[in-house]
XYZ file of C-alpha atoms in Angstrom:
443
model
C -67.624 18.445 -33.398
C -65.043 20.417 -33.793
C -63.180 18.160 -36.025
C -66.758 17.125 -37.280
C -66.353 19.116 -40.534
C -67.763 18.692 -43.835
C -64.951 16.430 -46.249
C -64.904 17.247 -49.918
C -68.478 15.252 -51.564
C -70.438 16.180 -48.549
C -73.855 18.334 -48.625
C -75.504 19.922 -45.747
C -78.607 21.354 -46.181
C -79.441 23.579 -43.591
C -81.281 21.678 -41.428
C -79.244 19.270 -41.105
C -76.712 21.276 -39.380
C -77.187 20.615 -35.724
C -76.216 23.095 -32.385
C -73.811 21.638 -31.751
C -72.374 24.612 -28.924
C -73.730 23.601 -25.950
C -72.309 20.617 -26.165
C -68.910 21.309 -27.292
C -68.823 24.138 -24.439
C -69.609 21.456 -21.182
C -65.907 21.069 -19.007
C -64.148 18.201 -19.082
C -64.370 17.856 -15.389
C -63.571 14.836 -12.700
C -67.043 12.630 -14.463
C -64.848 11.874 -17.558
C -62.732 8.812 -16.712
C -58.654 9.567 -18.062
C -59.251 12.750 -19.670
C -56.919 15.079 -18.179
C -57.944 17.503 -15.317
C -56.764 21.122 -15.547
C -57.551 24.038 -13.822
C -59.866 25.625 -14.616
C -61.105 22.567 -16.732
C -60.707 23.600 -20.471
C -63.519 23.478 -22.676
C -64.505 19.881 -25.110
C -64.474 22.727 -27.423
C -60.587 23.465 -27.083
C -59.619 19.408 -27.110
C -58.301 19.370 -30.304
C -55.099 21.982 -30.058
C -53.573 20.471 -26.823
C -51.221 17.925 -29.186
C -52.609 15.623 -26.373
C -51.106 11.257 -27.903
C -55.107 9.006 -25.685
C -52.220 6.800 -25.027
C -49.286 9.223 -23.202
C -49.554 11.336 -20.059
C -52.043 13.425 -18.742
C -53.941 10.798 -20.199
C -55.039 7.943 -17.453
C -55.863 3.906 -17.995
C -58.383 2.045 -18.513
C -59.421 4.758 -21.553
C -61.547 3.459 -24.396
C -60.869 5.403 -28.114
C -62.811 5.597 -30.405
C -60.223 4.966 -34.213
C -61.311 8.892 -37.023
C -60.014 7.199 -39.512
C -61.985 3.897 -38.497
C -64.640 6.224 -37.993
C -65.147 7.468 -41.923
C -64.978 4.802 -43.845
C -67.602 2.871 -41.280
C -69.297 6.037 -42.285
C -68.814 6.347 -45.955
C -69.143 2.696 -46.474
C -72.743 2.204 -44.917
C -73.506 5.382 -47.148
C -72.410 3.752 -49.914
C -73.982 0.476 -49.692
C -77.733 2.216 -49.254
C -76.800 4.293 -53.220
C -76.462 1.687 -54.461
C -79.659 -0.619 -53.655
C -81.699 2.667 -53.263
C -81.744 2.693 -49.706
C -82.900 5.283 -47.175
C -80.473 5.943 -44.058
C -82.117 6.161 -40.576
C -79.053 4.464 -38.397
C -79.759 4.081 -34.175
C -77.682 5.867 -32.547
C -78.759 4.481 -29.489
C -75.145 2.774 -29.587
C -72.956 6.051 -28.511
C -75.737 8.758 -28.454
C -73.522 11.189 -29.177
C -75.167 14.531 -31.739
C -71.205 14.919 -31.888
C -71.503 11.896 -34.581
C -75.051 12.323 -35.813
C -73.875 15.076 -36.999
C -70.966 13.083 -39.166
C -74.473 10.616 -39.844
C -76.203 13.412 -42.022
C -73.252 14.352 -43.596
C -73.020 11.386 -44.720
C -77.184 10.942 -46.879
C -78.659 9.538 -43.593
C -82.195 10.573 -43.828
C -83.541 10.431 -40.318
C -81.828 9.444 -37.348
C -83.486 6.600 -35.155
C -83.605 6.050 -30.921
C -84.687 4.310 -28.777
C -87.272 5.455 -26.433
C -88.208 10.177 -25.899
C -85.117 10.371 -24.065
C -82.480 9.857 -26.142
C -85.041 11.755 -28.965
C -84.492 14.976 -26.413
C -81.395 14.710 -26.711
C -81.325 15.038 -30.101
C -84.183 17.573 -30.170
C -82.438 19.623 -28.716
C -79.699 19.481 -31.454
C -82.248 20.476 -34.368
C -82.485 16.937 -35.229
C -85.359 17.709 -37.800
C -86.607 14.184 -38.364
C -86.516 10.837 -35.862
C -87.616 7.861 -36.363
C -88.706 6.458 -32.098
C -88.432 2.162 -32.726
C -90.489 2.228 -30.520
C -93.850 1.915 -29.161
C -94.513 5.166 -26.604
C -97.394 4.085 -23.642
C -96.710 6.370 -20.635
C -98.814 10.331 -20.518
C -95.681 12.158 -20.379
C -94.057 11.015 -23.661
C -97.206 11.320 -25.742
C -97.001 14.331 -24.021
C -93.583 15.465 -25.113
C -94.553 14.097 -29.328
C -97.071 16.583 -29.194
C -95.363 19.570 -27.719
C -92.815 19.487 -30.088
C -94.786 19.205 -33.428
C -96.836 21.910 -31.807
C -93.613 23.027 -31.114
C -92.214 23.140 -34.672
C -94.119 22.724 -37.925
C -91.108 20.651 -39.846
C -91.341 17.941 -37.649
C -91.334 14.644 -38.798
C -91.864 12.375 -36.455
C -92.769 8.403 -36.274
C -92.684 5.408 -33.318
C -94.274 2.405 -32.956
C -97.566 0.806 -32.697
C -98.559 -3.436 -32.327
C -102.041 -3.730 -29.930
C -105.350 -1.884 -30.354
C -104.780 -0.858 -26.529
C -101.152 0.523 -27.397
C -102.218 2.387 -29.767
C -105.878 3.774 -28.029
C -103.994 4.585 -25.459
C -101.541 6.692 -27.681
C -104.306 8.266 -29.068
C -105.584 8.854 -25.696
C -102.799 10.794 -24.583
C -102.373 12.631 -27.531
C -106.121 14.534 -27.808
C -105.479 16.106 -24.083
C -102.974 18.138 -25.594
C -104.775 18.418 -29.051
C -101.931 18.329 -31.685
C -101.863 20.321 -34.345
C -101.680 17.234 -36.911
C -101.142 13.127 -36.640
C -97.944 10.906 -35.562
C -97.056 8.821 -38.544
C -97.568 5.928 -36.245
C -95.431 2.005 -37.862
C -97.065 -1.536 -37.674
C -93.967 -3.272 -36.077
C -94.070 -7.408 -36.743
C -92.405 -9.511 -34.308
C -91.309 -12.667 -34.348
C -93.091 -15.512 -31.138
C -90.965 -15.045 -28.369
C -89.042 -11.796 -29.299
C -89.711 -8.761 -28.426
C -92.877 -6.014 -28.858
C -94.297 -6.669 -31.892
C -97.198 -8.447 -33.819
C -97.669 -12.120 -34.181
C -98.851 -12.748 -36.529
C -100.106 -10.376 -40.147
C -103.994 -10.496 -39.386
C -103.104 -9.157 -35.548
C -101.112 -6.728 -37.687
C -104.299 -6.475 -40.055
C -106.475 -5.990 -36.269
C -103.873 -2.737 -35.060
C -104.423 -1.205 -38.580
C -107.861 -0.885 -38.596
C -107.882 0.393 -34.713
C -105.325 2.886 -36.095
C -107.361 4.190 -38.935
C -110.436 4.964 -36.073
C -107.925 7.574 -34.693
C -107.308 10.893 -35.623
C -104.172 11.792 -34.333
C -102.306 8.357 -35.016
C -102.222 8.247 -39.825
C -100.232 4.395 -39.916
C -96.954 5.095 -42.754
C -95.652 2.747 -42.915
C -94.569 -0.438 -41.318
C -91.117 -2.014 -39.559
C -89.717 -5.245 -38.819
C -86.882 -6.214 -36.413
C -84.926 -9.111 -37.689
C -82.062 -9.396 -35.035
C -84.000 -11.149 -32.828
C -82.544 -14.708 -33.032
C -81.237 -17.048 -31.864
C -77.604 -16.910 -33.123
C -75.453 -19.331 -33.759
C -76.439 -21.131 -37.648
C -76.333 -19.465 -40.034
C -78.425 -20.745 -42.460
C -80.532 -21.311 -39.850
C -80.677 -17.152 -39.411
C -81.791 -17.160 -42.800
C -84.686 -18.367 -43.411
C -85.468 -18.122 -39.930
C -85.274 -13.665 -41.461
C -86.035 -14.916 -44.908
C -88.993 -16.711 -43.981
C -90.335 -12.997 -41.126
C -89.663 -10.660 -45.072
C -91.858 -12.989 -46.222
C -94.642 -11.819 -43.741
C -93.350 -8.413 -44.039
C -94.521 -7.934 -47.061
C -97.499 -10.126 -47.778
C -98.420 -7.523 -43.843
C -97.725 -4.605 -46.480
C -99.726 -5.717 -49.594
C -102.720 -6.730 -47.643
C -102.663 -3.125 -46.341
C -102.207 -1.259 -49.549
C -105.022 -3.443 -50.985
C -106.799 -2.200 -48.536
C -105.972 1.143 -48.252
C -104.404 1.962 -45.896
C -101.943 4.472 -46.813
C -104.150 5.618 -49.008
C -103.809 9.407 -47.343
C -99.644 8.836 -47.350
C -97.827 10.246 -50.298
C -95.341 7.095 -49.971
C -95.050 4.348 -47.716
C -92.821 4.434 -45.566
C -90.999 0.668 -45.139
C -88.439 0.093 -42.414
C -86.427 -3.299 -40.686
C -81.951 -3.666 -40.648
C -80.104 -4.065 -37.294
C -76.290 -4.669 -37.947
C -76.714 -7.928 -38.440
C -79.281 -9.430 -41.500
C -79.431 -5.584 -43.394
C -78.615 -7.541 -46.278
C -81.572 -10.206 -46.614
C -84.153 -6.729 -44.498
C -82.390 -5.514 -48.237
C -83.371 -8.522 -50.386
C -87.338 -9.158 -48.890
C -87.595 -4.855 -49.132
C -86.743 -5.966 -53.238
C -89.722 -7.811 -53.389
C -92.154 -5.374 -52.910
C -93.144 -4.263 -56.478
C -96.529 -2.647 -57.815
C -98.090 -1.117 -54.459
C -100.528 2.207 -54.888
C -97.226 4.575 -53.382
C -94.319 5.176 -53.570
C -92.241 2.706 -51.563
C -89.811 4.797 -48.768
C -87.444 1.327 -48.173
C -85.042 2.474 -44.265
C -82.584 1.092 -43.012
C -81.265 1.427 -39.393
C -78.775 -0.104 -38.480
C -76.321 1.338 -35.886
C -73.469 0.056 -34.833
C -71.989 -0.562 -38.070
C -70.943 3.124 -37.254
C -67.899 1.467 -34.647
C -68.392 -2.125 -35.793
C -67.049 -4.831 -33.269
C -64.832 -7.948 -32.837
C -67.512 -10.237 -31.632
C -71.044 -10.657 -33.368
C -71.690 -8.032 -35.404
C -67.684 -8.296 -36.791
C -68.806 -12.661 -37.232
C -72.424 -12.055 -38.957
C -72.340 -8.249 -40.655
C -72.511 -8.128 -44.252
C -69.723 -5.737 -43.787
C -67.850 -8.563 -41.601
C -66.637 -11.658 -41.598
C -70.269 -12.622 -44.039
C -68.782 -11.106 -45.818
C -71.712 -10.112 -49.502
C -68.486 -8.397 -51.943
C -69.657 -4.562 -50.515
C -67.426 -3.416 -48.323
C -65.801 -4.039 -45.204
C -65.939 -2.350 -41.787
C -63.296 -1.674 -39.631
C -62.892 -1.581 -35.490
C -63.447 1.258 -34.539
C -62.887 1.431 -30.344
C -60.695 0.247 -28.935
C -59.196 -0.411 -24.879
C -56.359 0.339 -23.518
C -54.795 -0.927 -20.368
C -51.700 -1.175 -18.043
C -50.526 -3.933 -16.467
C -51.473 -3.396 -12.705
C -49.387 -7.162 -10.954
C -48.331 -10.196 -13.498
C -48.700 -12.296 -10.394
C -48.238 -15.718 -11.677
C -46.999 -17.862 -14.656
C -48.801 -16.418 -17.512
C -50.720 -14.075 -15.802
C -51.177 -10.454 -15.219
C -53.857 -8.253 -14.350
C -55.101 -4.961 -15.999
C -56.573 -1.976 -14.606
C -60.473 -2.171 -16.661
C -62.666 -3.849 -14.942
C -66.808 -4.207 -15.549
C -67.512 -0.727 -14.928
C -64.944 0.273 -18.086
C -65.795 -2.695 -20.345
C -68.697 -4.549 -22.898
C -68.650 -7.573 -21.463
C -72.424 -9.274 -22.782
C -71.935 -10.506 -25.664
C -67.830 -12.168 -24.489
C -64.881 -10.297 -23.280
C -62.564 -7.243 -25.465
C -60.303 -9.358 -27.027
C -56.781 -8.232 -27.038
C -54.969 -7.206 -30.409
C -51.832 -4.771 -29.483
C -48.797 -4.523 -26.629
C -47.071 -1.634 -25.629
C -44.217 -3.661 -24.545
C -41.475 -0.828 -23.244
C -42.979 2.257 -25.714
C -42.685 -1.097 -28.540
C -45.797 -2.010 -30.561
C -46.329 -6.205 -30.893
C -49.119 -7.955 -31.759
C -50.903 -9.993 -29.747
C -52.111 -12.991 -30.777
C -56.019 -13.909 -29.261
C -54.829 -17.506 -28.986
C -52.491 -16.774 -26.599
C -53.971 -13.912 -24.630
C -56.689 -13.539 -23.716
C -59.188 -11.771 -20.239
C -60.552 -14.918 -17.957
C -62.825 -12.533 -16.144
C -63.469 -9.004 -14.855
C -63.801 -7.605 -10.886
C -65.117 -4.749 -10.712
C -61.749 -2.217 -11.173
C -59.748 -5.646 -12.518
C -59.106 -7.773 -15.599
C -57.822 -11.158 -15.734
C -55.611 -12.187 -18.796
C -54.271 -15.372 -19.168
C -50.799 -14.586 -21.131
C -47.855 -17.715 -22.806
C -45.103 -18.420 -19.856
C -43.297 -16.223 -21.092
C -44.377 -13.267 -21.921
C -42.577 -9.999 -22.482
C -45.359 -8.149 -20.892
C -44.962 -6.264 -17.793
C -45.546 -3.900 -15.093
C -46.785 -0.633 -16.604
C -47.073 -1.441 -19.726
C -49.922 -0.746 -22.279
C -52.519 -3.370 -24.294
C -55.119 -3.062 -26.008
C -58.462 -5.146 -26.850
C -60.849 -4.521 -29.218
C -63.679 -4.548 -28.206
C -67.251 -7.584 -27.493
C -70.794 -5.111 -28.254
C -69.953 -1.116 -29.128
C -73.667 -0.393 -26.857
C -73.057 -0.772 -24.378
C -68.664 -0.239 -24.295
C -70.570 3.560 -25.006
C -72.403 2.916 -21.814
C -69.214 1.925 -19.776
C -68.302 6.367 -21.213
C -70.282 9.650 -21.559
C -66.119 10.919 -23.226
C -64.228 9.506 -26.237
C -61.452 10.810 -27.711
C -61.011 10.362 -31.318
C -58.403 9.443 -32.364
C -55.790 9.114 -35.623
C -53.625 5.461 -36.155
C -51.010 7.325 -34.362
C -53.689 8.144 -32.137
C -52.425 12.378 -31.314
C -56.102 13.059 -30.170
C -58.074 15.194 -32.635
C -61.245 15.680 -30.913
C -63.530 14.842 -27.552
C -66.430 12.489 -28.502
C -69.957 13.578 -25.463
C -72.017 10.706 -25.547
C -75.564 11.004 -23.089
C -77.651 8.309 -21.584
């Protein structure tokens, strides 16, 4: 990241310095929406010196931007939260999947980085990430081969993945054994919920899987994992009750595993959970684990805190509106679009659509307009995105409205993960929208 060096007070060990040269040398060409085209193409490393403003030509609309101050604020809020609670942070990087942003998180004391699958792990490994948590089961031969080859190639690499069934553990073992790994792959036993995704449904089921892992010489049980963001949203009290019960099961499983000697060969027990909405409840659940046979490393895997949002994370995060008094995250992503038409009273057509905006958790939320070059706050009670087509957004406006054709409308996003899916290169901007860098995201 060309503008992402260590900040005052940050300490970066050599193993945390990622090799971003290949990314910074990428040309900015027609595959990246909104960015200026030049001949020859500029490189990503050139962006910081161009003195561009993201809301002016030569940028076009629609355009998603990442606010530099909010990004750095959020990184440090989470770093401080983890330090206060004795947590190791392994932020889930699937949201932007950007080595440039991962570098900033490592500089802010992230212990490891989390990904969802081996394809994402490959992206980060190519830049030199030394500790990765694959928060998923690995069951295909090609992925297992890659894991074995990476561990053989780099004796200092630490990688973890999940297991939740005897069949899955044995399949992973067979696939790894074919490549004769030099050391066992550390795995975490996943505890799930009925009707959820992966994960053992009961403590007894999980103990059965742990017994099977103990017989497989290519695997080593390193700890226990849970993902608590799977309960239906709506009633906060019900969510708290459900997650508290889940963490009680988590503690029971951990204690019983330890009593059975499941972690005898380990120097520490790794316990991990924490999405981006209820991680304070995970922390409370982990705090109740005492007197185990080995030191415990409590690992938080929240990822969306990096940019936050204006929907579910804003509503339910303990660093959002469900505030627990330990800091507040800021909106980091904005989607700017231009008014293309005002075909009837109370309606404006904007130039973004389904290929530009997250819409799986609601539509973008208008918050500002640049109306004849002057910024103006837009009330969500008066301005609302009603519908997205492929290239258009229909915006409800008051009647009369000051918006005219050619004016700009800024929206906060409703889901960071699926926002980055639509933008492979995002301008990093100061609060006046001066472009200070460009962030490349992958997959």
